[in-house]
Short mmCIF file of C-alpha atoms in Angstrom, two decimals:
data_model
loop_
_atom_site.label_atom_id
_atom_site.label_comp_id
_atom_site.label_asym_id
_atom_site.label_seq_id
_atom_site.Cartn_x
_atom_site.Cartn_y
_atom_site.Cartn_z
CA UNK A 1 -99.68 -50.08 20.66
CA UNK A 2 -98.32 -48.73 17.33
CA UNK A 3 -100.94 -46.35 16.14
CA UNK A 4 -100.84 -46.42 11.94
CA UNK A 5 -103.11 -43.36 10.38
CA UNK A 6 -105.09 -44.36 7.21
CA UNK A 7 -104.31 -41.61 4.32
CA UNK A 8 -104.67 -43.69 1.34
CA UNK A 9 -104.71 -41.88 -2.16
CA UNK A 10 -107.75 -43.65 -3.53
CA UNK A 11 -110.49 -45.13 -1.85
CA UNK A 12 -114.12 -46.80 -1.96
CA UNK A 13 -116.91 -44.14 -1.00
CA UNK A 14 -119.11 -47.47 -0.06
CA UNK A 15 -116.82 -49.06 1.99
CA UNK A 16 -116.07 -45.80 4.17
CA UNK A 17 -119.76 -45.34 4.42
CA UNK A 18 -120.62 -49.45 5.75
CA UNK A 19 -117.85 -49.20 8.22
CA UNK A 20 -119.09 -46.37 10.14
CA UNK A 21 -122.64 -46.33 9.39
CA UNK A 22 -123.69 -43.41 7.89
CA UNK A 23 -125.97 -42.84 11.18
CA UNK A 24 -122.64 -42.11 13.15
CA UNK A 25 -121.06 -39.37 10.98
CA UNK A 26 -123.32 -36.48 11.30
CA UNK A 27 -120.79 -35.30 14.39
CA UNK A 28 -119.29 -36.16 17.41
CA UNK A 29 -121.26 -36.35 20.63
CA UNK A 30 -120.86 -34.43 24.35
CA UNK A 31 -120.13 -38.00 25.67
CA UNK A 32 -117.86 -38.80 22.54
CA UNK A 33 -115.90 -35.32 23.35
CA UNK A 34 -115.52 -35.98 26.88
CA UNK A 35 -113.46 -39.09 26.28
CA UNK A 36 -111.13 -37.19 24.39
CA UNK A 37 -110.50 -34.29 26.74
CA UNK A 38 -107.49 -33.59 28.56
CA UNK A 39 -107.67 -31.13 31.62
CA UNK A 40 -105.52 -28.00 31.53
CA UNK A 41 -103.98 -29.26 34.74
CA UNK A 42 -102.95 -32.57 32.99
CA UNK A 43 -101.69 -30.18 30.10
CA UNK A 44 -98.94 -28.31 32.55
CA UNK A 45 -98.37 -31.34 34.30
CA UNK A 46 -97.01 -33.37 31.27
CA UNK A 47 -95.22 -30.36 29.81
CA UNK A 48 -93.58 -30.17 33.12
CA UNK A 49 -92.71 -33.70 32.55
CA UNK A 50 -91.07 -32.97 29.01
CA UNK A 51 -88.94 -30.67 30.67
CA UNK A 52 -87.43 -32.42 33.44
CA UNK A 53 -86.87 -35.22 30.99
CA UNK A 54 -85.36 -32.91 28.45
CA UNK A 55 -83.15 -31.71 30.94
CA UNK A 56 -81.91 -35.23 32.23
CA UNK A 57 -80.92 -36.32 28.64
CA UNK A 58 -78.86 -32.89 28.68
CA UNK A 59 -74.72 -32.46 30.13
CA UNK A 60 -74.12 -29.99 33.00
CA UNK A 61 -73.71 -26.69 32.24
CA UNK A 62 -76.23 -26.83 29.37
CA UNK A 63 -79.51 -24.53 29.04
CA UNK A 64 -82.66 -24.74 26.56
CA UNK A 65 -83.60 -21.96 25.07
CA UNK A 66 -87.57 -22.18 23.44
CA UNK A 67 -88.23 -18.97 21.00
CA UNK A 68 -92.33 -18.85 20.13
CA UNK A 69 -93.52 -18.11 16.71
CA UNK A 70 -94.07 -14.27 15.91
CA UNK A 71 -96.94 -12.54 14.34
CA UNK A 72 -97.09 -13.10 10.61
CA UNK A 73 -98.82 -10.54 7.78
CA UNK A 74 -100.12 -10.96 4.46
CA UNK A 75 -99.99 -7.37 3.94
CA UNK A 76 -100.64 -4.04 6.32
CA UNK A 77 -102.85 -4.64 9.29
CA UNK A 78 -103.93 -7.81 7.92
CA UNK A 79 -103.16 -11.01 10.13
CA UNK A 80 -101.95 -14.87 9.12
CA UNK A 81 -103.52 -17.16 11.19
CA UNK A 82 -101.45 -17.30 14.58
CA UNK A 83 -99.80 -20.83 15.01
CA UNK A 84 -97.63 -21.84 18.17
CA UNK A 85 -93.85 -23.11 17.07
CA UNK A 86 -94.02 -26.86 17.95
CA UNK A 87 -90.96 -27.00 20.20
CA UNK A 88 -91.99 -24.36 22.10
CA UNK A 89 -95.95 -25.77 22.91
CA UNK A 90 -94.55 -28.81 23.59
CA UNK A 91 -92.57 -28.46 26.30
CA UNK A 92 -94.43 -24.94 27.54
CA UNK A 93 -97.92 -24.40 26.37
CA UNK A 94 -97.61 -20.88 26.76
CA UNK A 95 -100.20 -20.20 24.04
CA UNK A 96 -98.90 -16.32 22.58
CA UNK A 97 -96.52 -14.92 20.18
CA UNK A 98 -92.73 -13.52 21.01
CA UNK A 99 -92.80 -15.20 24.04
CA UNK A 100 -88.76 -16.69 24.84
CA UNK A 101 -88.61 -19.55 27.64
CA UNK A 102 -85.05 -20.32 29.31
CA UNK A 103 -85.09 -23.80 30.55
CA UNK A 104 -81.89 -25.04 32.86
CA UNK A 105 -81.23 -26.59 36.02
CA UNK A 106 -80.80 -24.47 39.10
CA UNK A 107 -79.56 -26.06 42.61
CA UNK A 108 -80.41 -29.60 40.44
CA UNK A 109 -84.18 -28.92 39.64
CA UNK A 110 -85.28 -28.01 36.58
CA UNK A 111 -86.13 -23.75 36.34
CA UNK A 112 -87.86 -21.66 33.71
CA UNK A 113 -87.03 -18.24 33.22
CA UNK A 114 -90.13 -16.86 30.93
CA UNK A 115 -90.24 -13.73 28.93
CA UNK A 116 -93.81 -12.41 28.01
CA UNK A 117 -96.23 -9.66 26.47
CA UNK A 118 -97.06 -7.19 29.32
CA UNK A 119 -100.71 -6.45 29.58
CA UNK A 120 -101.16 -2.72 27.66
CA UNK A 121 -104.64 -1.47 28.01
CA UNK A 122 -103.89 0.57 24.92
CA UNK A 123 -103.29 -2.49 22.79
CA UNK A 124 -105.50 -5.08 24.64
CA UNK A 125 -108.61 -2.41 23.42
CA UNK A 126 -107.44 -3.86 19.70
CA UNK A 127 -105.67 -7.28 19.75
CA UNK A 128 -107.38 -8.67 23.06
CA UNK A 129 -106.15 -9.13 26.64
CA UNK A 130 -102.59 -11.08 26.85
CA UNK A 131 -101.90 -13.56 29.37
CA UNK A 132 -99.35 -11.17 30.61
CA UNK A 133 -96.35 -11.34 33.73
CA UNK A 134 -99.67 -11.96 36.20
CA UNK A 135 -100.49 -15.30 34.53
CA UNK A 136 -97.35 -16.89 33.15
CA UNK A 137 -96.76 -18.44 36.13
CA UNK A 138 -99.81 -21.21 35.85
CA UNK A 139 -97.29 -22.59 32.62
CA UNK A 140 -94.65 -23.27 34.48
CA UNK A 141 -92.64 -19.84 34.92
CA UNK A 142 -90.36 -20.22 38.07
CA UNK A 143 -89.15 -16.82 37.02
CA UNK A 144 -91.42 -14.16 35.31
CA UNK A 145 -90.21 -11.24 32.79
CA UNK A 146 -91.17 -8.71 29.85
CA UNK A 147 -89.89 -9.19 27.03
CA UNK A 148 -89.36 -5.66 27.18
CA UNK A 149 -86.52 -7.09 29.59
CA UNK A 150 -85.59 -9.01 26.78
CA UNK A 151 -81.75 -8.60 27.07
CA UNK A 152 -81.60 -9.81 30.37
CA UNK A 153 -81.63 -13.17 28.73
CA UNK A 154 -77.91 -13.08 28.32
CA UNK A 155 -76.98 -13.17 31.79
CA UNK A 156 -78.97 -15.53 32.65
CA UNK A 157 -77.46 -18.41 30.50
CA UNK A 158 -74.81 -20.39 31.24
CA UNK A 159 -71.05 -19.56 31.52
CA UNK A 160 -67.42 -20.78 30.71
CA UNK A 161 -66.11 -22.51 27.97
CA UNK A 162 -68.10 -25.79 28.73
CA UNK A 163 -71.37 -24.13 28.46
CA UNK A 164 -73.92 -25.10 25.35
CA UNK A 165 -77.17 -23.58 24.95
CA UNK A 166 -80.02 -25.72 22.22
CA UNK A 167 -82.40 -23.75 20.76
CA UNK A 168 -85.51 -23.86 18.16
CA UNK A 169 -84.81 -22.40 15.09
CA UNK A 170 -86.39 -19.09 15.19
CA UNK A 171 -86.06 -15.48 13.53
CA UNK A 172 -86.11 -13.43 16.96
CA UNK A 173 -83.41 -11.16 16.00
CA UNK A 174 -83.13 -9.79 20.11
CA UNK A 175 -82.93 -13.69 20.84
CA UNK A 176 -80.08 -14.05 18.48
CA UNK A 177 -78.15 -10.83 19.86
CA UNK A 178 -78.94 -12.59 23.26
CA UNK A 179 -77.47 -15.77 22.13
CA UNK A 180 -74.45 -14.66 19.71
CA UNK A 181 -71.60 -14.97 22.65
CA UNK A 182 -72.92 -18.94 23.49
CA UNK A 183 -71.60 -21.72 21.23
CA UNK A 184 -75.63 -22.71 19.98
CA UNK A 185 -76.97 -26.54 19.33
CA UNK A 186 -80.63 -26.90 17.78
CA UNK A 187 -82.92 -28.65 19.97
CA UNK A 188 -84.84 -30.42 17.41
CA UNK A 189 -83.09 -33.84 17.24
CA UNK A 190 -83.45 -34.24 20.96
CA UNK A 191 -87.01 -33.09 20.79
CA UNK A 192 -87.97 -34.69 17.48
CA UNK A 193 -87.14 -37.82 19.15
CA UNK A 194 -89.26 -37.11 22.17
CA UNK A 195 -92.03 -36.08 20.29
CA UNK A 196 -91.81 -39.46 18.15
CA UNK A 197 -93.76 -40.96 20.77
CA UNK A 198 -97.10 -39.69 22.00
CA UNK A 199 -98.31 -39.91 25.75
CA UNK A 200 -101.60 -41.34 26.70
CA UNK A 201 -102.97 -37.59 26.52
CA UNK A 202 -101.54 -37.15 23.24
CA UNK A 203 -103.04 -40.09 21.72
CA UNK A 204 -106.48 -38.88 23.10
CA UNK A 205 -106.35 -36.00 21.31
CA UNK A 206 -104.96 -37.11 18.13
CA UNK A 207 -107.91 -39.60 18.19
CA UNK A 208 -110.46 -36.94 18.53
CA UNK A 209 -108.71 -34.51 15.54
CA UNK A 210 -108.36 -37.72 13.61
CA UNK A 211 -112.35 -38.51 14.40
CA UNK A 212 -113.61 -35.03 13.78
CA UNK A 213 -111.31 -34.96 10.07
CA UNK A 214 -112.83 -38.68 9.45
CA UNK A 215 -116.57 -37.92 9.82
CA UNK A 216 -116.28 -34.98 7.99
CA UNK A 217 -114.66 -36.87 5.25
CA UNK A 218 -117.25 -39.25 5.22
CA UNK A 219 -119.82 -36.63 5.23
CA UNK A 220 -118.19 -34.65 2.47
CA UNK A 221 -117.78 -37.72 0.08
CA UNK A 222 -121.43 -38.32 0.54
CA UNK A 223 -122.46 -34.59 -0.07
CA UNK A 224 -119.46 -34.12 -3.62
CA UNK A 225 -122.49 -36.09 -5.56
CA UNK A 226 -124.36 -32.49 -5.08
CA UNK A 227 -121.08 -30.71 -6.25
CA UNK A 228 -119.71 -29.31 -9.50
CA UNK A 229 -116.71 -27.52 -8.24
CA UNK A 230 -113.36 -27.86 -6.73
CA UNK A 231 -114.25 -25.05 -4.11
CA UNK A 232 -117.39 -26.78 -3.24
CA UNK A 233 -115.79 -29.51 -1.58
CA UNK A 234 -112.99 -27.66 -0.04
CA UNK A 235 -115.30 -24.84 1.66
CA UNK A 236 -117.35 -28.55 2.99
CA UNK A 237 -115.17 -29.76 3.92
CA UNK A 238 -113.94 -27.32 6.18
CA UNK A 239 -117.10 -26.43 7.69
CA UNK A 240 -117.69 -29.97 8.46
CA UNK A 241 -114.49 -29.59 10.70
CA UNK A 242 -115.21 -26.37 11.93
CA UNK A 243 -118.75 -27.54 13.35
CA UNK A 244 -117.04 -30.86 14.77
CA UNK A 245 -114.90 -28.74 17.13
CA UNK A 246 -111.49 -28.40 14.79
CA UNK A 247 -109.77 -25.20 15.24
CA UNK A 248 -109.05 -24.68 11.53
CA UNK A 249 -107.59 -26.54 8.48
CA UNK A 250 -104.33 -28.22 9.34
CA UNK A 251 -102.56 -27.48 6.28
CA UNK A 252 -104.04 -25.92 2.83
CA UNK A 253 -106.35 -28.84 1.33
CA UNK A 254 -105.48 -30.61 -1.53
CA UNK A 255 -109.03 -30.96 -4.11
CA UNK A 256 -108.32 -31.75 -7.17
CA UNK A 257 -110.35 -32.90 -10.08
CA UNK A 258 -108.66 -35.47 -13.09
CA UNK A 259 -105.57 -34.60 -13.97
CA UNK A 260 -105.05 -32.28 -11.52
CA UNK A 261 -104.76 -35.05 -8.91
CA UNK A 262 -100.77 -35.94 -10.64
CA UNK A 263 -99.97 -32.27 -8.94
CA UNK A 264 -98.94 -33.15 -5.67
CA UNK A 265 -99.62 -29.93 -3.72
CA UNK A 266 -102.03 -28.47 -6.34
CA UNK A 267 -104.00 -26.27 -3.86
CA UNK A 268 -105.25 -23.72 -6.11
CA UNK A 269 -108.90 -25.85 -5.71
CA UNK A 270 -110.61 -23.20 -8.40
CA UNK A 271 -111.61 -25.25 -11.54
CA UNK A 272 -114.88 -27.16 -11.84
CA UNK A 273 -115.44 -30.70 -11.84
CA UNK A 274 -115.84 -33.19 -14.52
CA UNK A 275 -118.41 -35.15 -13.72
CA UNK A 276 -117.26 -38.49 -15.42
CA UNK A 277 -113.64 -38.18 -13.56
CA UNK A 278 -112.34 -38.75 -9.71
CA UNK A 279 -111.61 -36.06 -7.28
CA UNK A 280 -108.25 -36.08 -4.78
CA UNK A 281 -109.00 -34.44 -1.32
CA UNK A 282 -106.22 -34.45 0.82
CA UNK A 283 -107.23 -32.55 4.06
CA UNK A 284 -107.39 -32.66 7.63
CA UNK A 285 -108.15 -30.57 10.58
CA UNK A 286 -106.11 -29.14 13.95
CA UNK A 287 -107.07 -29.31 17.18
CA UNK A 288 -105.63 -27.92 20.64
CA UNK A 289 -101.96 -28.84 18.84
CA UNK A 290 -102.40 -31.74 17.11
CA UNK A 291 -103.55 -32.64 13.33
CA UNK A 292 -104.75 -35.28 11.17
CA UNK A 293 -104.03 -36.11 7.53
CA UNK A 294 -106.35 -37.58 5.22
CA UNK A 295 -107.24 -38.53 1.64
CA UNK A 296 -109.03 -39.89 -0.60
CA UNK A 297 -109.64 -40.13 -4.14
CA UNK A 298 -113.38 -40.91 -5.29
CA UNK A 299 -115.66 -40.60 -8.03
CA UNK A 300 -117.49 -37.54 -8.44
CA UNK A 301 -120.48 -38.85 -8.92
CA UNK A 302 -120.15 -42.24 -7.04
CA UNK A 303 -119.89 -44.79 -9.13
CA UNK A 304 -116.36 -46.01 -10.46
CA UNK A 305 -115.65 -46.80 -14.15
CA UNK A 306 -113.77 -50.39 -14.89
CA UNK A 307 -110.86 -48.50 -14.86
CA UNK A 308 -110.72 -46.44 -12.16
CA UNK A 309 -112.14 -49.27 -9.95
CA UNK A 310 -108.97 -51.33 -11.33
CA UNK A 311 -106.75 -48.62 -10.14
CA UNK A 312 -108.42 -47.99 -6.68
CA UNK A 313 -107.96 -51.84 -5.83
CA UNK A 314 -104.53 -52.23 -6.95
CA UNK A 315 -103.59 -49.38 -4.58
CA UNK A 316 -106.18 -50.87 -1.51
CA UNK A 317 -104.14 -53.76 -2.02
CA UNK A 318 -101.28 -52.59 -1.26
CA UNK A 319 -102.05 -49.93 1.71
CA UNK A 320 -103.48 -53.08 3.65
CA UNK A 321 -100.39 -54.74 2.72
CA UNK A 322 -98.15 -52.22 4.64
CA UNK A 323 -100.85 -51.18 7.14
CA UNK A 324 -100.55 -55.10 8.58
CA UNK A 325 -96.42 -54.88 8.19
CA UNK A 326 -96.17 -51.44 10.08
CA UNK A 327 -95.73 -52.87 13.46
CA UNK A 328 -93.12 -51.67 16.55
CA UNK A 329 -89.66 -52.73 15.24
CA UNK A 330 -90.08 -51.86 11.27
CA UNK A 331 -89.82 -48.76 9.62
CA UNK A 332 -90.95 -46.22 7.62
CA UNK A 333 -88.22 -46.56 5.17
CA UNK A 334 -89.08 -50.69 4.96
CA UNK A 335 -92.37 -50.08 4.54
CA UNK A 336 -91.34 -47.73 1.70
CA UNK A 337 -89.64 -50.73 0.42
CA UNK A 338 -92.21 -52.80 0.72
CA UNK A 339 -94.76 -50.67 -1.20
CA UNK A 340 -92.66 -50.73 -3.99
CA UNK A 341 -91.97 -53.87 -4.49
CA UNK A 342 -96.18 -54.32 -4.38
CA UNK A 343 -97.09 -51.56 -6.70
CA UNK A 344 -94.18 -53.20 -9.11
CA UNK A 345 -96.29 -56.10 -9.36
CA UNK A 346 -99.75 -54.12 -9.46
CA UNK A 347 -98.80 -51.70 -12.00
CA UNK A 348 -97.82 -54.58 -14.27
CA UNK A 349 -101.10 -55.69 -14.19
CA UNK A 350 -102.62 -52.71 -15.25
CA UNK A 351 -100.65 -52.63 -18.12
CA UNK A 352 -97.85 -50.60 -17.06
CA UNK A 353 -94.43 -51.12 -17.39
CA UNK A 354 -92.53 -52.24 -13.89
CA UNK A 355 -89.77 -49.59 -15.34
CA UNK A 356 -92.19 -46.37 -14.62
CA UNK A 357 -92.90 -47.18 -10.85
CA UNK A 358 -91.20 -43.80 -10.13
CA UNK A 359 -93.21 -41.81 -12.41
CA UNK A 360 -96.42 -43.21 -10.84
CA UNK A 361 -95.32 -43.54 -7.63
CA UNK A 362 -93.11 -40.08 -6.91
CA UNK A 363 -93.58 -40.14 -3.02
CA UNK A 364 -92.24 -41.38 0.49
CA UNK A 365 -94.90 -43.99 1.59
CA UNK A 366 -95.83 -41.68 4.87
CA UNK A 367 -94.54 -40.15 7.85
CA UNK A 368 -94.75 -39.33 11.39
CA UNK A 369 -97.82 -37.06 12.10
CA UNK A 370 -98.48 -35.60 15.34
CA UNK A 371 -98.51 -31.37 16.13
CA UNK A 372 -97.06 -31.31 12.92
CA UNK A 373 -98.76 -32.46 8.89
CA UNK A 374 -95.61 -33.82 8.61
CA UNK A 375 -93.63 -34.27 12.02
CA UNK A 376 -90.78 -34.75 14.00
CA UNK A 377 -88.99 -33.92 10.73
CA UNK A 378 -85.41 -34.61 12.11
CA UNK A 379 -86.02 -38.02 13.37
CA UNK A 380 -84.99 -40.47 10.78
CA UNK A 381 -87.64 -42.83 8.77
CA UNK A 382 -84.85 -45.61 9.18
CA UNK A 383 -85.49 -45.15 12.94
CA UNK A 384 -87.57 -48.24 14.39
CA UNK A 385 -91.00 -47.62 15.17
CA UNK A 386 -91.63 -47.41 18.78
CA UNK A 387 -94.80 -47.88 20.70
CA UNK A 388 -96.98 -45.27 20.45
CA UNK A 389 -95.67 -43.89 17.07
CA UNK A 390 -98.16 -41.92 14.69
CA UNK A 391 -97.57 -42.62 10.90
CA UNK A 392 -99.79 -42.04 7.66
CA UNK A 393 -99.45 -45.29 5.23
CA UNK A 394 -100.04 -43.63 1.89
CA UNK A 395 -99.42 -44.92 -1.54
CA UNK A 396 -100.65 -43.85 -4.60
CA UNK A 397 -100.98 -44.20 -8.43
CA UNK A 398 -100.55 -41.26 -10.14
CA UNK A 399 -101.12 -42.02 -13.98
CA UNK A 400 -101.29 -39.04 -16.51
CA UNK A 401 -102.91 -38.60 -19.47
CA UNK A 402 -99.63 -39.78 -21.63
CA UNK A 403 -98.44 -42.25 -24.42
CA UNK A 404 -96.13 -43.91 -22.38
CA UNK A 405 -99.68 -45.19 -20.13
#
């Protein structure tokens, strides 16, 4: 199966609405949820998986070395959102910050040395209890420390001139002191590749993120006809996730009004609405590791103008187009090619010369999608599509307000 993600730039509110049913998108059902859930025992059982299989694709005398994200703050006492580094959930699951995981044969079987928060009473009373050196050993720990024990690290690696440590990019400056005597690869390549292609579980719970993000959609497109302001829709929006079981946003949202929509990443979603013009919402919610990315462009109040409806079919022309060409063996950079040559042709028609593609059409058709918006960023778009392959097809039309259109 190659599994293609819809996140078309403009779209028909009535055709989202007749092919779900409108009945089906006020939320996702027990029995709906339970086909999408993965045990915590399957969890540590694939990620033990990953790691014997990252291992075999590695030379002797070579260790991994997995560095979690830190603790990140907007100003004094005041918290970002806590978000796992990608490497290091995949192939651990250890769910905390500062955490470092040494990964290397020993005696030809794979063995994890894992460095974590000690429980502190004194802390736990603010921040919560940690998992701690007690429970680190249910993720796969063959070999338990502090990270108070943090220089240890160096002895443990591997020795003489043959030896090679990979390693996430990181900012752990005791990691790097650790590390600074070891000639250093990064792991990504190896693990962008591995990542490319999602597992059974995987696809289960991209499917439900992808679901949850969906409905709401649909349920937020209905509701904008209530709306006079950017805001509006974005705080929906992410309610509707937050009540379908999403964990948070999985990027800032993109909700922008007119001409706003020719800002790629305008995420400043403060101005109101005019009612006569479309509105861009580009958003999508996380889940247990794993996102979705959606959007859609629609009227505000529901009912296209001649243009605008001209516009939204040229482009629904040509996402089917590449949606029924993405198959295992072609590429994202083909079917870049191949939505180019379409919107050539469709822009003509609308009165626009072939010469200005690029000004209308500024972006990469999609990418990969997976624990990351926009994922496996290492592994090339020229690279085949393999089974099991997440992509977004997404072109656009993005015409301003100018002479020259």
């Amino acid at each position: 199966m190659l599994a293609v993600r819809n996140a078309i730039r403009l779209a028909n509110v009535a055709r989202d609405a007749a092919k779900r049913g409108m009945a089906q998108m006020v939320g996702a059902s027990g029995q709906a949820e339970a086909k999408y859930r993965v045990t915590e025992e399957e969890k540590r059982n694939e990620e033990k998986e990953r790691r014997r299989k990252l291992l075999d694709l590695l030379k002797d005398n070579t260790a991994v070395v997995l560095v979690s994200s830190s603790l990140a703050f907007m100003a004094p006492d005041v918290r970002y959102p806590f978000r796992q580094n990608s490497e290091f959930r995949y192939y651990m699951g250890f769910p905390e910050p500062d955490a470092v995981a040494l990964i290397q044969k020993k005696n030809g079987k794979p063995h994890v040395d894992l460095f974590v928060t000690p429980k502190d009473p004194k802390r736990d009373l603010w921040d919560g209890e940690v998992i701690g050196l007690e429970g680190a050993p249910a993720y796969g720990a063959d070999q338990v420390w502090s990270l108070e024990e943090i220089g240890t690290l160096s002895r443990l690696l591997p020795t003489g001139e043959q030896g090679v440590v990979l390693v996430n990019e990181h900012h752990n400056e005791k990691v790097k002191e650790a590390l600074k005597e070891v000639r250093q690869v990064g792991v990504e390549a190896i693990a962008h590749r591995e990542r490319s292609v999602k597992s059974e579980n995987e696809i289960k719970q991209l499917r439900h993120i992808a679901d949850i993000s969906a409905l709401s959609f649909a349920h937020t497109i209905a509701s904008t006809i209530q709306m006079d302001h950017e805001r509006e829709i974005e705080t929906h929006m992410q309610w509707q996730c937050l009540k379908r079981g999403a964990e948070r946003y999985a990027y800032i949202p993109v909700v922008a009004g007119g001409e706003r929509a020719n800002t790629l990443h305008y995420i400043s979603n403060n101005l109101p609405l005019n009612l006569q013009e479309m509105v861009l919402v580009d958003a999508g919610g996380e889940l247990d590791g794993y996102v979705a990315d959606i959007s859609r462009t629609f009227p505000v109040r529901g009912k296209f103008s001649p243009a605008q409806l001209a516009v939204y079919e040229a482009v629904l022309s040509v996402e089917e187009q590449c949606i029924a060409a993405a198959k295992v063996g072609s590429s994202l950079s083909q079917l870049h090619a191949l939505s180019t040559r379409l919107l050539s042709v469709q822009i003509e028609s609308l009165g626009i010369n072939r010469s200005l593609l690029h000004r209308v059409y500024p972006h990469m058709i999609g990418h990969y999608v997976g624990m990351d918006v926009h994922d496996c960023r290492t592994h090339s778009v020229s690279a085949p599509l393999r089974h099991n392959t997440y992509i977004t097809i997404e072109p656009g039309l993005y015409i301003p307000n100018h002479p020259d259109f």
